[in-house]
Short mmCIF file of C-alpha atoms and ligand atoms in Angstrom, two decimals:
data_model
loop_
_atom_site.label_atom_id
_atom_site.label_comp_id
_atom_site.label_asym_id
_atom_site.label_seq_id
_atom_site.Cartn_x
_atom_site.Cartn_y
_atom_site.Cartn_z
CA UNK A 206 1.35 19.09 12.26
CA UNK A 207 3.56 18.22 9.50
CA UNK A 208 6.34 15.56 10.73
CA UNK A 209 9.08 16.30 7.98
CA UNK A 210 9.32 19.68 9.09
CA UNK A 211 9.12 19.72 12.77
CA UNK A 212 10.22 16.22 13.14
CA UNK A 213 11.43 15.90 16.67
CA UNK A 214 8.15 18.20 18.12
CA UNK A 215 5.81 15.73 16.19
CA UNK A 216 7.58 12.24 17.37
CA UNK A 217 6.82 13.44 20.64
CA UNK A 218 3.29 14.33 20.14
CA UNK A 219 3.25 10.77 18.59
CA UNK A 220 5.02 9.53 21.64
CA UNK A 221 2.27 11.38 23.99
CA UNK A 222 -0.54 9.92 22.23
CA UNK A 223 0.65 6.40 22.48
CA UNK A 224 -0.22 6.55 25.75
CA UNK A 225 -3.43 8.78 25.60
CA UNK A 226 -5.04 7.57 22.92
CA UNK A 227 -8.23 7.42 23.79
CA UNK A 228 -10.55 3.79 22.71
CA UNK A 229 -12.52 5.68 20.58
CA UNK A 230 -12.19 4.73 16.86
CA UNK A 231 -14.14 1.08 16.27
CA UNK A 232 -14.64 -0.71 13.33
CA UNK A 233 -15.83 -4.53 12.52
CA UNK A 234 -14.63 -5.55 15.87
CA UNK A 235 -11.59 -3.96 15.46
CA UNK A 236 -10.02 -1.26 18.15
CA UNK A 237 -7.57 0.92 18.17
CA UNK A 238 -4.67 -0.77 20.78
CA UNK A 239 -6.37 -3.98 21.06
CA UNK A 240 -2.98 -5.73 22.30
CA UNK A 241 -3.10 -3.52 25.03
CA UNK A 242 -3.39 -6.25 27.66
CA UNK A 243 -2.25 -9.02 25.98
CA UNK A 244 0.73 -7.58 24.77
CA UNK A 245 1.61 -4.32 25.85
CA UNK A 246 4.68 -4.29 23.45
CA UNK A 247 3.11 -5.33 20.10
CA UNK A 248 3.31 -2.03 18.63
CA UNK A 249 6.61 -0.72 19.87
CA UNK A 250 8.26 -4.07 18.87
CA UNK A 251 6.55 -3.60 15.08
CA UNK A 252 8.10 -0.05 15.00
CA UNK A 253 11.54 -1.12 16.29
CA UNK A 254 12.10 -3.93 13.78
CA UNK A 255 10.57 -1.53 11.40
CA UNK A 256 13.14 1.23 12.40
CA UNK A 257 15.93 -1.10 11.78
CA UNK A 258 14.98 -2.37 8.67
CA UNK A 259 14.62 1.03 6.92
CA UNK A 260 17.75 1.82 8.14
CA UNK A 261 19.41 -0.90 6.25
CA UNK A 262 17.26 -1.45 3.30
CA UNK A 263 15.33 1.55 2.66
CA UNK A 264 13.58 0.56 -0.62
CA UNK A 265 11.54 -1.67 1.51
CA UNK A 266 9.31 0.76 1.84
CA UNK A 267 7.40 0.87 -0.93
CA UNK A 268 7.01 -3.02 -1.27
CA UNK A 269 6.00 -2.77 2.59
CA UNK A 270 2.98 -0.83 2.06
CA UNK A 271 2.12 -2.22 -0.77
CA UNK A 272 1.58 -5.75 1.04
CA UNK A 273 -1.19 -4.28 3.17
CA UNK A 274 -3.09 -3.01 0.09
CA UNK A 275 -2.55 -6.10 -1.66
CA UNK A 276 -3.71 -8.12 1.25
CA UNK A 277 -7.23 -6.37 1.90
CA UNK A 278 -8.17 -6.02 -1.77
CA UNK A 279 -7.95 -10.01 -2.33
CA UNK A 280 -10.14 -11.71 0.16
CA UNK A 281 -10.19 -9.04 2.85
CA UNK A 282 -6.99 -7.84 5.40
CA UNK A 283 -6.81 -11.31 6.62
CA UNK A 284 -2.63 -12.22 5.96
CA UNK A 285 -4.04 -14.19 3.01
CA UNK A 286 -1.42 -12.26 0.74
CA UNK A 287 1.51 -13.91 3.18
CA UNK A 288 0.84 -17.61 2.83
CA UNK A 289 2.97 -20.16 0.40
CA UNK A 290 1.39 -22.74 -1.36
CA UNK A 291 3.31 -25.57 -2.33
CA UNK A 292 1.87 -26.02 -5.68
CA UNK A 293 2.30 -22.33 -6.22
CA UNK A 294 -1.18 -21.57 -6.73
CA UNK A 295 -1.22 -19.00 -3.63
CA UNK A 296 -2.25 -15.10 -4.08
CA UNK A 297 1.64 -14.36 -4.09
CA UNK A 298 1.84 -16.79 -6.96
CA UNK A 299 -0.48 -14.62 -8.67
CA UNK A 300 1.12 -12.76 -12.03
CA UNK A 301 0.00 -9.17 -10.95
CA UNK A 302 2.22 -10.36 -7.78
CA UNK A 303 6.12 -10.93 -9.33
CA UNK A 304 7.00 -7.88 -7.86
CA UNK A 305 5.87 -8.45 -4.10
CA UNK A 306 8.35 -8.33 -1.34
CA UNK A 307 8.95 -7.35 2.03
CA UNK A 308 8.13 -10.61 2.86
CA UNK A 309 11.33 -11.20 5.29
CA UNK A 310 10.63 -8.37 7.20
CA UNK A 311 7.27 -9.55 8.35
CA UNK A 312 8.48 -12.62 9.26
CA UNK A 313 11.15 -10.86 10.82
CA UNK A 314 8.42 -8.44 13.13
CA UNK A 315 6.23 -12.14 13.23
CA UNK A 316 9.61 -13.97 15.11
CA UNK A 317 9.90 -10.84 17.42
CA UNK A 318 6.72 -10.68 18.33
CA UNK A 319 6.21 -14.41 18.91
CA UNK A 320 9.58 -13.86 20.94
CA UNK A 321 7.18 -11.32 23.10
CA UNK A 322 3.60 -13.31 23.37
CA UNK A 323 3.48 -16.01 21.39
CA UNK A 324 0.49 -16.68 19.51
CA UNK A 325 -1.43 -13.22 20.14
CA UNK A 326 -0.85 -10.67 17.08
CA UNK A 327 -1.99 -11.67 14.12
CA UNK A 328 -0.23 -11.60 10.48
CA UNK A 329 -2.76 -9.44 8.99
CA UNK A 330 -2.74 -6.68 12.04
CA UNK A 331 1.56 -6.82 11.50
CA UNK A 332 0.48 -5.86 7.73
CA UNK A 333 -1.41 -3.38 8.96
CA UNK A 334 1.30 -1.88 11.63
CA UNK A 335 4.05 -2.37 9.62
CA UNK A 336 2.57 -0.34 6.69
CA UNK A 337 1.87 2.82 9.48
CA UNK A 338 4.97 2.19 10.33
CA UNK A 339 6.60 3.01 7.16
CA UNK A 340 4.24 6.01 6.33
CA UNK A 341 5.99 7.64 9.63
CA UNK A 342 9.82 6.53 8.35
CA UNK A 343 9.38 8.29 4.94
CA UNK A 344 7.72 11.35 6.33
CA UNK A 345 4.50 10.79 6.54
CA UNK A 346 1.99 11.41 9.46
CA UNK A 347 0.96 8.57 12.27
CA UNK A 348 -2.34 7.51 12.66
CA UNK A 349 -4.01 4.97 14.72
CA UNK A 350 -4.23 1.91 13.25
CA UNK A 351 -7.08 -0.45 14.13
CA UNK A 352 -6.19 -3.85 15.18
CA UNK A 353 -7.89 -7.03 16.58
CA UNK A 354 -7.87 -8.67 12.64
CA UNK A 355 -7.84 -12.72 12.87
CA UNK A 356 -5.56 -14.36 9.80
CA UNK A 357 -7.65 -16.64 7.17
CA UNK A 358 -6.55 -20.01 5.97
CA UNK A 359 -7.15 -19.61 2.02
CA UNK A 360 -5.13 -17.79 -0.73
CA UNK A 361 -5.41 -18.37 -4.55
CA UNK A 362 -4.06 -17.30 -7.60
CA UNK A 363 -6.63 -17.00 -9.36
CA UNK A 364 -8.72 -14.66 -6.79
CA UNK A 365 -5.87 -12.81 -6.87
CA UNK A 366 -5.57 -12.16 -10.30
CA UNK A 367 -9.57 -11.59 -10.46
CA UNK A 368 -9.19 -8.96 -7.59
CA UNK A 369 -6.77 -6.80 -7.78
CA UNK A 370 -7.02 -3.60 -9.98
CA UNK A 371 -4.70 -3.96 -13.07
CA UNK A 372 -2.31 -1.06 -13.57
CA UNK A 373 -4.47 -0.34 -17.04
CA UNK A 374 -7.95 0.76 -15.07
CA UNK A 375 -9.67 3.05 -16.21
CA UNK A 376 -11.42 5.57 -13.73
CA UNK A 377 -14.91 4.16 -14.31
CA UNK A 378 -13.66 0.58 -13.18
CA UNK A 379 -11.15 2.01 -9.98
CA UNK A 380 -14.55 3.45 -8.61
CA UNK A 381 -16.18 0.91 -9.08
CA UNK A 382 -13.52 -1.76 -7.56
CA UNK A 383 -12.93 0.64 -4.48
CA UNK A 384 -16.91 0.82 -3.65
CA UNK A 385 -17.03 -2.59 -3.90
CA UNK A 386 -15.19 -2.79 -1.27
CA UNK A 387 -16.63 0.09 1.17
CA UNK A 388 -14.18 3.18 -0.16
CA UNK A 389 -15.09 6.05 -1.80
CA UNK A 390 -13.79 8.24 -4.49
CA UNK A 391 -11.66 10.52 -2.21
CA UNK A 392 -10.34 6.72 -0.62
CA UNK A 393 -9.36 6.00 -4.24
CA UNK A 394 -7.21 9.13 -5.25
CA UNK A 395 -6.05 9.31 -1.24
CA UNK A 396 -4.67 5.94 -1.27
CA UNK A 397 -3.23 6.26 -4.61
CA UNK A 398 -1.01 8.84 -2.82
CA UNK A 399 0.65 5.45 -1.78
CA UNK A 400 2.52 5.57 -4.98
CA UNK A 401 4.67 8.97 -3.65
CA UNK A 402 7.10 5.87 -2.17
CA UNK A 403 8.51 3.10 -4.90
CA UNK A 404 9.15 1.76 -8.10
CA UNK A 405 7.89 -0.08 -10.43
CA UNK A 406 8.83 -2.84 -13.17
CA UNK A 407 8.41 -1.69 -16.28
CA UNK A 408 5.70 -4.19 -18.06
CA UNK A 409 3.08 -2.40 -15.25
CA UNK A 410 3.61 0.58 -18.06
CA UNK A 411 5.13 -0.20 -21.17
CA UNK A 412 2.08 -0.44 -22.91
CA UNK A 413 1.46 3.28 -22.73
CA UNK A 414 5.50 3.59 -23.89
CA UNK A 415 5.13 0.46 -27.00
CA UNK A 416 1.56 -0.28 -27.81
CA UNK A 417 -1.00 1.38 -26.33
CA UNK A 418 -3.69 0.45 -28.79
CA UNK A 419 -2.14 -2.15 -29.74
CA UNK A 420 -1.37 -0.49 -32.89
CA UNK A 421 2.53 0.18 -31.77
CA UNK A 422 1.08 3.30 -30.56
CA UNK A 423 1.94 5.29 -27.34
CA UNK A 424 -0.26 7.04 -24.83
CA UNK A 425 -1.37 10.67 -25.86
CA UNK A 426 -2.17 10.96 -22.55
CA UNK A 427 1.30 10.82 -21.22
CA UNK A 428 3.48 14.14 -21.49
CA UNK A 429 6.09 13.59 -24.43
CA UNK A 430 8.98 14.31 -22.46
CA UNK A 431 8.23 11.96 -19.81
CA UNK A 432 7.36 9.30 -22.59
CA UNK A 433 10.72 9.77 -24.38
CA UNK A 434 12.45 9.59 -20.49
CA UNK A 435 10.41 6.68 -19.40
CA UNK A 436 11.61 4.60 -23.24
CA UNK A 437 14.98 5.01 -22.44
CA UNK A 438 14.79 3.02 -18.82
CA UNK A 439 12.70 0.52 -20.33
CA UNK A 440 13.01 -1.48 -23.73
CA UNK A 441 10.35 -3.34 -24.82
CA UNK A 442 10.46 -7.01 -23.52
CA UNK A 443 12.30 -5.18 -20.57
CA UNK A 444 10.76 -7.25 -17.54
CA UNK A 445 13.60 -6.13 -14.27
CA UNK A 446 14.20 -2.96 -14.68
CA UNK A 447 12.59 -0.67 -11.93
CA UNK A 448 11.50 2.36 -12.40
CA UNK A 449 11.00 5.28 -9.32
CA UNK A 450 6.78 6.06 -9.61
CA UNK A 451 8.00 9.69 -7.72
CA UNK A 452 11.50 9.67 -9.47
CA UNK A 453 13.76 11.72 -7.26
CA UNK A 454 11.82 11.74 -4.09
CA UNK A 455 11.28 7.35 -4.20
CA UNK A 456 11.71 7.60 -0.31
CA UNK A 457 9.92 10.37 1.32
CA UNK A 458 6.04 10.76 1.97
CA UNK A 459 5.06 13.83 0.30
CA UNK A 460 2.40 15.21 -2.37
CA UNK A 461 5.25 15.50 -5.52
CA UNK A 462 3.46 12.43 -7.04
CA UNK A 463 0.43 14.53 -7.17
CA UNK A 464 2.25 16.94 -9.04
CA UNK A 465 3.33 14.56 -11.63
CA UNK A 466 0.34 12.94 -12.61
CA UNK A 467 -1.37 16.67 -13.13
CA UNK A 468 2.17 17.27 -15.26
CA UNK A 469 0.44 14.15 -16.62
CA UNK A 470 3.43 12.29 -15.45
CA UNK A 471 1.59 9.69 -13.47
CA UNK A 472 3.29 6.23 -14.27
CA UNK A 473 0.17 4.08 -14.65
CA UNK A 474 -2.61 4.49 -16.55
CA UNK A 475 -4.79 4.34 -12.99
CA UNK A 476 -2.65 7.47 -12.22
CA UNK A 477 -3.67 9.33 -14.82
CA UNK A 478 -6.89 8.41 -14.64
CA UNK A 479 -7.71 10.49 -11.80
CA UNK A 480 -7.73 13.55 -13.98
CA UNK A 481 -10.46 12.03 -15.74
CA UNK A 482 -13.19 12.58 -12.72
CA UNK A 483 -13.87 15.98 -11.40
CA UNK A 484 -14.08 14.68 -7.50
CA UNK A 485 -10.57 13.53 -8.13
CA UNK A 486 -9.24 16.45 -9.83
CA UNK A 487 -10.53 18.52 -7.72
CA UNK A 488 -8.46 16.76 -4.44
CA UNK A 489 -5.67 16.55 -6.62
CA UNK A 490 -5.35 20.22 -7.40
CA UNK A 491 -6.45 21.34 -3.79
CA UNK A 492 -3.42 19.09 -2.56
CA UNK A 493 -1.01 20.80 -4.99
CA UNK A 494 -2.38 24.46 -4.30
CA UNK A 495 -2.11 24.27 -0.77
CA UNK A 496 1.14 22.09 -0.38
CA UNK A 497 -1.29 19.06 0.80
CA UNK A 498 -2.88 20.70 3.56
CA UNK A 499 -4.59 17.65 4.08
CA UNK A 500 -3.31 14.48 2.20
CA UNK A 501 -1.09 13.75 5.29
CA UNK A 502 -3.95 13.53 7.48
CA UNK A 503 -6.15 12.06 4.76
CA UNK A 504 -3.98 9.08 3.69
CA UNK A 505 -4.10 7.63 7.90
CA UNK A 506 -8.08 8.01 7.38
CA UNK A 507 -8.35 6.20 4.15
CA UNK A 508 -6.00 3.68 5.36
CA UNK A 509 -7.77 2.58 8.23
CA UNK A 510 -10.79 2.70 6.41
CA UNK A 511 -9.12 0.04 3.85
CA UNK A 512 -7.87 -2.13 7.09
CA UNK A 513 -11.56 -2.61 7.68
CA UNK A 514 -12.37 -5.04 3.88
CA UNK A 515 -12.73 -8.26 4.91
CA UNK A 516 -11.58 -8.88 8.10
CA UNK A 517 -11.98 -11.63 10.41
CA UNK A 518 -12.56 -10.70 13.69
CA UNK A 519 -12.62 -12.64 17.29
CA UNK A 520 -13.79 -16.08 16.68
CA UNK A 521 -13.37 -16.44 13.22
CA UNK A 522 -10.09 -17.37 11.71
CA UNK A 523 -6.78 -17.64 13.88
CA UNK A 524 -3.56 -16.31 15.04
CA UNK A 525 -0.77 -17.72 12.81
CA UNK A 526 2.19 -18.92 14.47
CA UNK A 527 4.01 -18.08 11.21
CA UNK A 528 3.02 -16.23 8.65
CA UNK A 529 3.88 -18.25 4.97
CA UNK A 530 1.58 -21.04 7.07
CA UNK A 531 -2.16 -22.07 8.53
CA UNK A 532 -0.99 -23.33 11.80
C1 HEM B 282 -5.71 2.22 -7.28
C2 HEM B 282 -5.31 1.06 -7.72
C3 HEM B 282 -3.87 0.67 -7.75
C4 HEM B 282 -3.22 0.17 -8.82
C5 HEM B 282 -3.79 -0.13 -10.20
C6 HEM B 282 -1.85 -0.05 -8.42
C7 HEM B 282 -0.86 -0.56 -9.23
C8 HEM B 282 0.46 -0.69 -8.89
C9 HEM B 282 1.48 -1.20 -9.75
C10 HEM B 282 1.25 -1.72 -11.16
C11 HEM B 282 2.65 -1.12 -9.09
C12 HEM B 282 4.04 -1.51 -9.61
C13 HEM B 282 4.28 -2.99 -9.46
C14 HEM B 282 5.54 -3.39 -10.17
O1 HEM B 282 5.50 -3.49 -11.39
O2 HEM B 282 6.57 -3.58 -9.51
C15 HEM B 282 2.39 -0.55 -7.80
C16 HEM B 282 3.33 -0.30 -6.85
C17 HEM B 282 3.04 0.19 -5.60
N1 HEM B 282 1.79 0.44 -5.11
FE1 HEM B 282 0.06 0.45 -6.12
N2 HEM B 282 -1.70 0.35 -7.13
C18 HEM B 282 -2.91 0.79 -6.67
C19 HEM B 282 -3.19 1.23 -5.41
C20 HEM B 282 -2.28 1.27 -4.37
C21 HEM B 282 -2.61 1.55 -3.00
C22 HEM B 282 -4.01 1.79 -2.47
C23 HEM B 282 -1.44 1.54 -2.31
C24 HEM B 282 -1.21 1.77 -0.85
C25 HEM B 282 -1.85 2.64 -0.14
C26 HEM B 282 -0.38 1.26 -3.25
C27 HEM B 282 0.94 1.23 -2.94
C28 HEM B 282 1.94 0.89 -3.83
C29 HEM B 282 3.35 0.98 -3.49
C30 HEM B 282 3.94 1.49 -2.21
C31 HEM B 282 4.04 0.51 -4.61
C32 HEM B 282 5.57 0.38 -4.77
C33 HEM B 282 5.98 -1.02 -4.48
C34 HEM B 282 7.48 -1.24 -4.54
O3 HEM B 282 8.26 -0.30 -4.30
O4 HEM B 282 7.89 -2.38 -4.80
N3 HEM B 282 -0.94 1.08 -4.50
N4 HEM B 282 1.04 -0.30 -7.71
C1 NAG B 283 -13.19 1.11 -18.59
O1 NAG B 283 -12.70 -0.20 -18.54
C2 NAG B 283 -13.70 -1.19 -18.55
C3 NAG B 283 -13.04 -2.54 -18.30
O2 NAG B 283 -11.92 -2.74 -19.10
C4 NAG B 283 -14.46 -1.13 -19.89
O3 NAG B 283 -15.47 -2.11 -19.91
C5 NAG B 283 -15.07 0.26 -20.02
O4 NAG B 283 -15.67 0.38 -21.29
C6 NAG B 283 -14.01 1.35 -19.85
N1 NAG B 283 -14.68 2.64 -19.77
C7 NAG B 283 -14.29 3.70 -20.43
C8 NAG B 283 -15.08 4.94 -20.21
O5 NAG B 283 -13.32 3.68 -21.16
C1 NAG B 284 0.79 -4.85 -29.92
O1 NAG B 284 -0.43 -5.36 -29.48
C2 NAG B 284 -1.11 -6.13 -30.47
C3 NAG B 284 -2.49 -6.49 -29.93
O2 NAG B 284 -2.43 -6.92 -28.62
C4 NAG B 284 -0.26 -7.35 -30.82
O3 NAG B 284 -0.92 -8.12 -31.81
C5 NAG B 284 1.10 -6.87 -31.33
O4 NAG B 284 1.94 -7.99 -31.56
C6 NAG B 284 1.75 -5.95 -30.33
N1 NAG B 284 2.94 -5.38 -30.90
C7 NAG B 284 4.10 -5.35 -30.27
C8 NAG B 284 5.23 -4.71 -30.98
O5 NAG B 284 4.24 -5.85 -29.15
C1 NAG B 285 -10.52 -22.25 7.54
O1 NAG B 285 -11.12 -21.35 8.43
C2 NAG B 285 -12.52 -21.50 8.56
C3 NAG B 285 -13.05 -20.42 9.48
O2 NAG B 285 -12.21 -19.34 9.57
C4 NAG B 285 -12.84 -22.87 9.07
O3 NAG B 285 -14.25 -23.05 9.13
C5 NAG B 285 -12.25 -23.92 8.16
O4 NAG B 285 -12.43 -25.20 8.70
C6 NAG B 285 -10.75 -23.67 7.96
N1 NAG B 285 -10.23 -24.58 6.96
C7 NAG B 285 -9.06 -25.19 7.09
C8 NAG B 285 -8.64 -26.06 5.95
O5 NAG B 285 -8.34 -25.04 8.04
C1 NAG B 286 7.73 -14.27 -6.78
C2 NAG B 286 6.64 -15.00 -7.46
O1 NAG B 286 5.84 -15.65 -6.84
N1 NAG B 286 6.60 -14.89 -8.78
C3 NAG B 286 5.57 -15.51 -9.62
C4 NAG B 286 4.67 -14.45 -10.19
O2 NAG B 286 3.79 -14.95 -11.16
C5 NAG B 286 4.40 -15.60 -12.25
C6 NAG B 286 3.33 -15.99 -13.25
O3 NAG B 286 2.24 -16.59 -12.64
C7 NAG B 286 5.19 -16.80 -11.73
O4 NAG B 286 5.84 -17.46 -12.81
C8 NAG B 286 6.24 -16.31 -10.72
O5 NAG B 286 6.93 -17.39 -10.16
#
């Protein structure tokens, strides 16, 4: 059931099961369609704003997933990734953050669906919706996405910083930071399938391009031709310039950044690293065998699985009214 192919036959399927999905999948006090009743639109309003907004500004795909990750890996999928802090000490202050955005667009879905039912869907479950959402615009597959999260009231910097995974991981320490957090190694090299969509600025690599060892060195791991590619986007101090992580196919859901990183063309050194564990490898080189029989279906399961970290359910937290703000 592979949507870029028989696109029309499959948005119908998805159509069908918006209204058949069964109650099923539970997790943490989270449900699939848990708006159902208090706001029967929530999820078609998401994917309409969402729809319009990838037809103007398609690059916003990439930093629109991204959110959601960032969000659940630093404190749990709680919105915490969305609030300002006036003293700039918020998670979005962060360093590893410079490069977040998107974050118009989700107040954009937040003022629609506040137009709808005010005060009912939460920041962190639009996170979570919106990043579905764009899986299905660049080609990807749907899946159910759990909702019911609450929104938190803290963010730091400096959690921020401490949590999320630095471009430069090895693999020992990206299994290690996804089981801390309830996901497994096939979560880990599933998820990093995230990185088919986007770019990147260059200091998240140029160490592997300048100074790997610090010795002015570059990365033996990284193919030559690549390396020599990859120099001449990015200079040294170079701290704008984006690169495309799946250069040539930036927009579209689809296994080619598999491909890469076993052409050992993966952009970050976390990339590569998944040829450096046999589990890994192993999903890696089934995907690219068989045309990723089962990534598609694989990335909605990991996904929800990583919209479980963290999340405050029923009683505990609260509904923002907007999302830069506790109410
Ligand atoms: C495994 C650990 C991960 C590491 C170390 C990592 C690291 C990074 C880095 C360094 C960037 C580029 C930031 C920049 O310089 O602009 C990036 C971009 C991105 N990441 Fe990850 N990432 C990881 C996992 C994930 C996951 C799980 C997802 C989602 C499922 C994801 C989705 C994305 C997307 C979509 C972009 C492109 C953002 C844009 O276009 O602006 N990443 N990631
Ligand atoms: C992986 O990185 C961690 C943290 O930087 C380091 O302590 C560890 O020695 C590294 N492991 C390998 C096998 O390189
Ligand atoms: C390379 O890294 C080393 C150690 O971090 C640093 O001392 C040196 O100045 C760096 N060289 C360049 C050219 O950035
Ligand atoms: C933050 O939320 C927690 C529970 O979610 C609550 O106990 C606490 O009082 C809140 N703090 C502020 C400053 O609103
Ligand atoms: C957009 C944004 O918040 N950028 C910040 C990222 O982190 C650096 C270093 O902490 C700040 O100087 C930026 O303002």
């Amino acid at each position: 059931m592979a949507c870029p192919k028989l696109f029309l036959s499959c948005l119908l399927l998805q159509l069908m099961f918006l209204f058949l999905v069964p109650e099923a999948a539970q997790g943490q006090g989270l449900k699939v369609g848990f708006y159902r009743k208090a706001c029967p639109n929530a999820e078609i309003i998401v994917k309409e704003v969402i729809g319009q907004v990838m037809s103007v500004a398609p690059s916003l795909s990439g930093p629109l997933l991204r959110l959601h990750f960032h969000d659940c890996f630093v404190r749990g999928c709680e919105g915490s990734v969305l609030l300002n802090s006036p003293t700039y000490q918020a998670e979005k202050d962060a360093h590893p953050n410079h490069s977040l955005r998107g974050f118009q667009t989700i107040d954009r879905v937040k003022t629609a669906l506040e137009k709808a039912c005010p005060g009912i869907v939460s920041c962190a479950d639009i996170l979570a919706l919106v990043a579905r959402d764009v899986v299905v615009a660049t080609g990807g597959l749907f899946y159910y996405v759990e909702t019911g999260r609450k929104d938190g009231n803290v963010s730091t910097s400096k959690e921020a910083l401490n949590d999320l995974i630095p471009s430069k991981a090895n693999i020992t320490t990206l299994k290690i930071d996804f089981a801390k957090r309830g996901l497994s190694v096939k979560d880990l090299v599933v998820l990093s399938g995230g990185h088919t969509i986007g770019t990147s600025h260059c200091p998240s690599f140029s160490n592997r391009l300048y100074n790997f060892t610090g010795k002015g060195d570059t990365d033996p791991t990284l193919d030559s031709n690549y390396l020599a590619r990859l120099k001449l986007s990015c200079k040294p101090d170079d701290q704008t310039t984006l690169v495309e992580m799946d250069p040539g196919s930036v927009r579209t859901f689809d296994i080619k950044y598999f491909n890469l990183i076993a052409k050992r063309r993966g952009l970050f050194t976390s990339d590569a690293a998944l040829l450096d564990d046999s589990q890994t490898k192993a999903y890696l080189d089934f995907q690219i065998k068989t045309g990723g029989s089962t990534f598609f279906k694989d990335f909605g399961e990991s996904m929800v699985k990583m919209g479980r970290i963290g999340v405050l359910t029923e009683t505990a937290g609260e509904v923002r009214k907007v999302c830069s703000k506790v109410n």
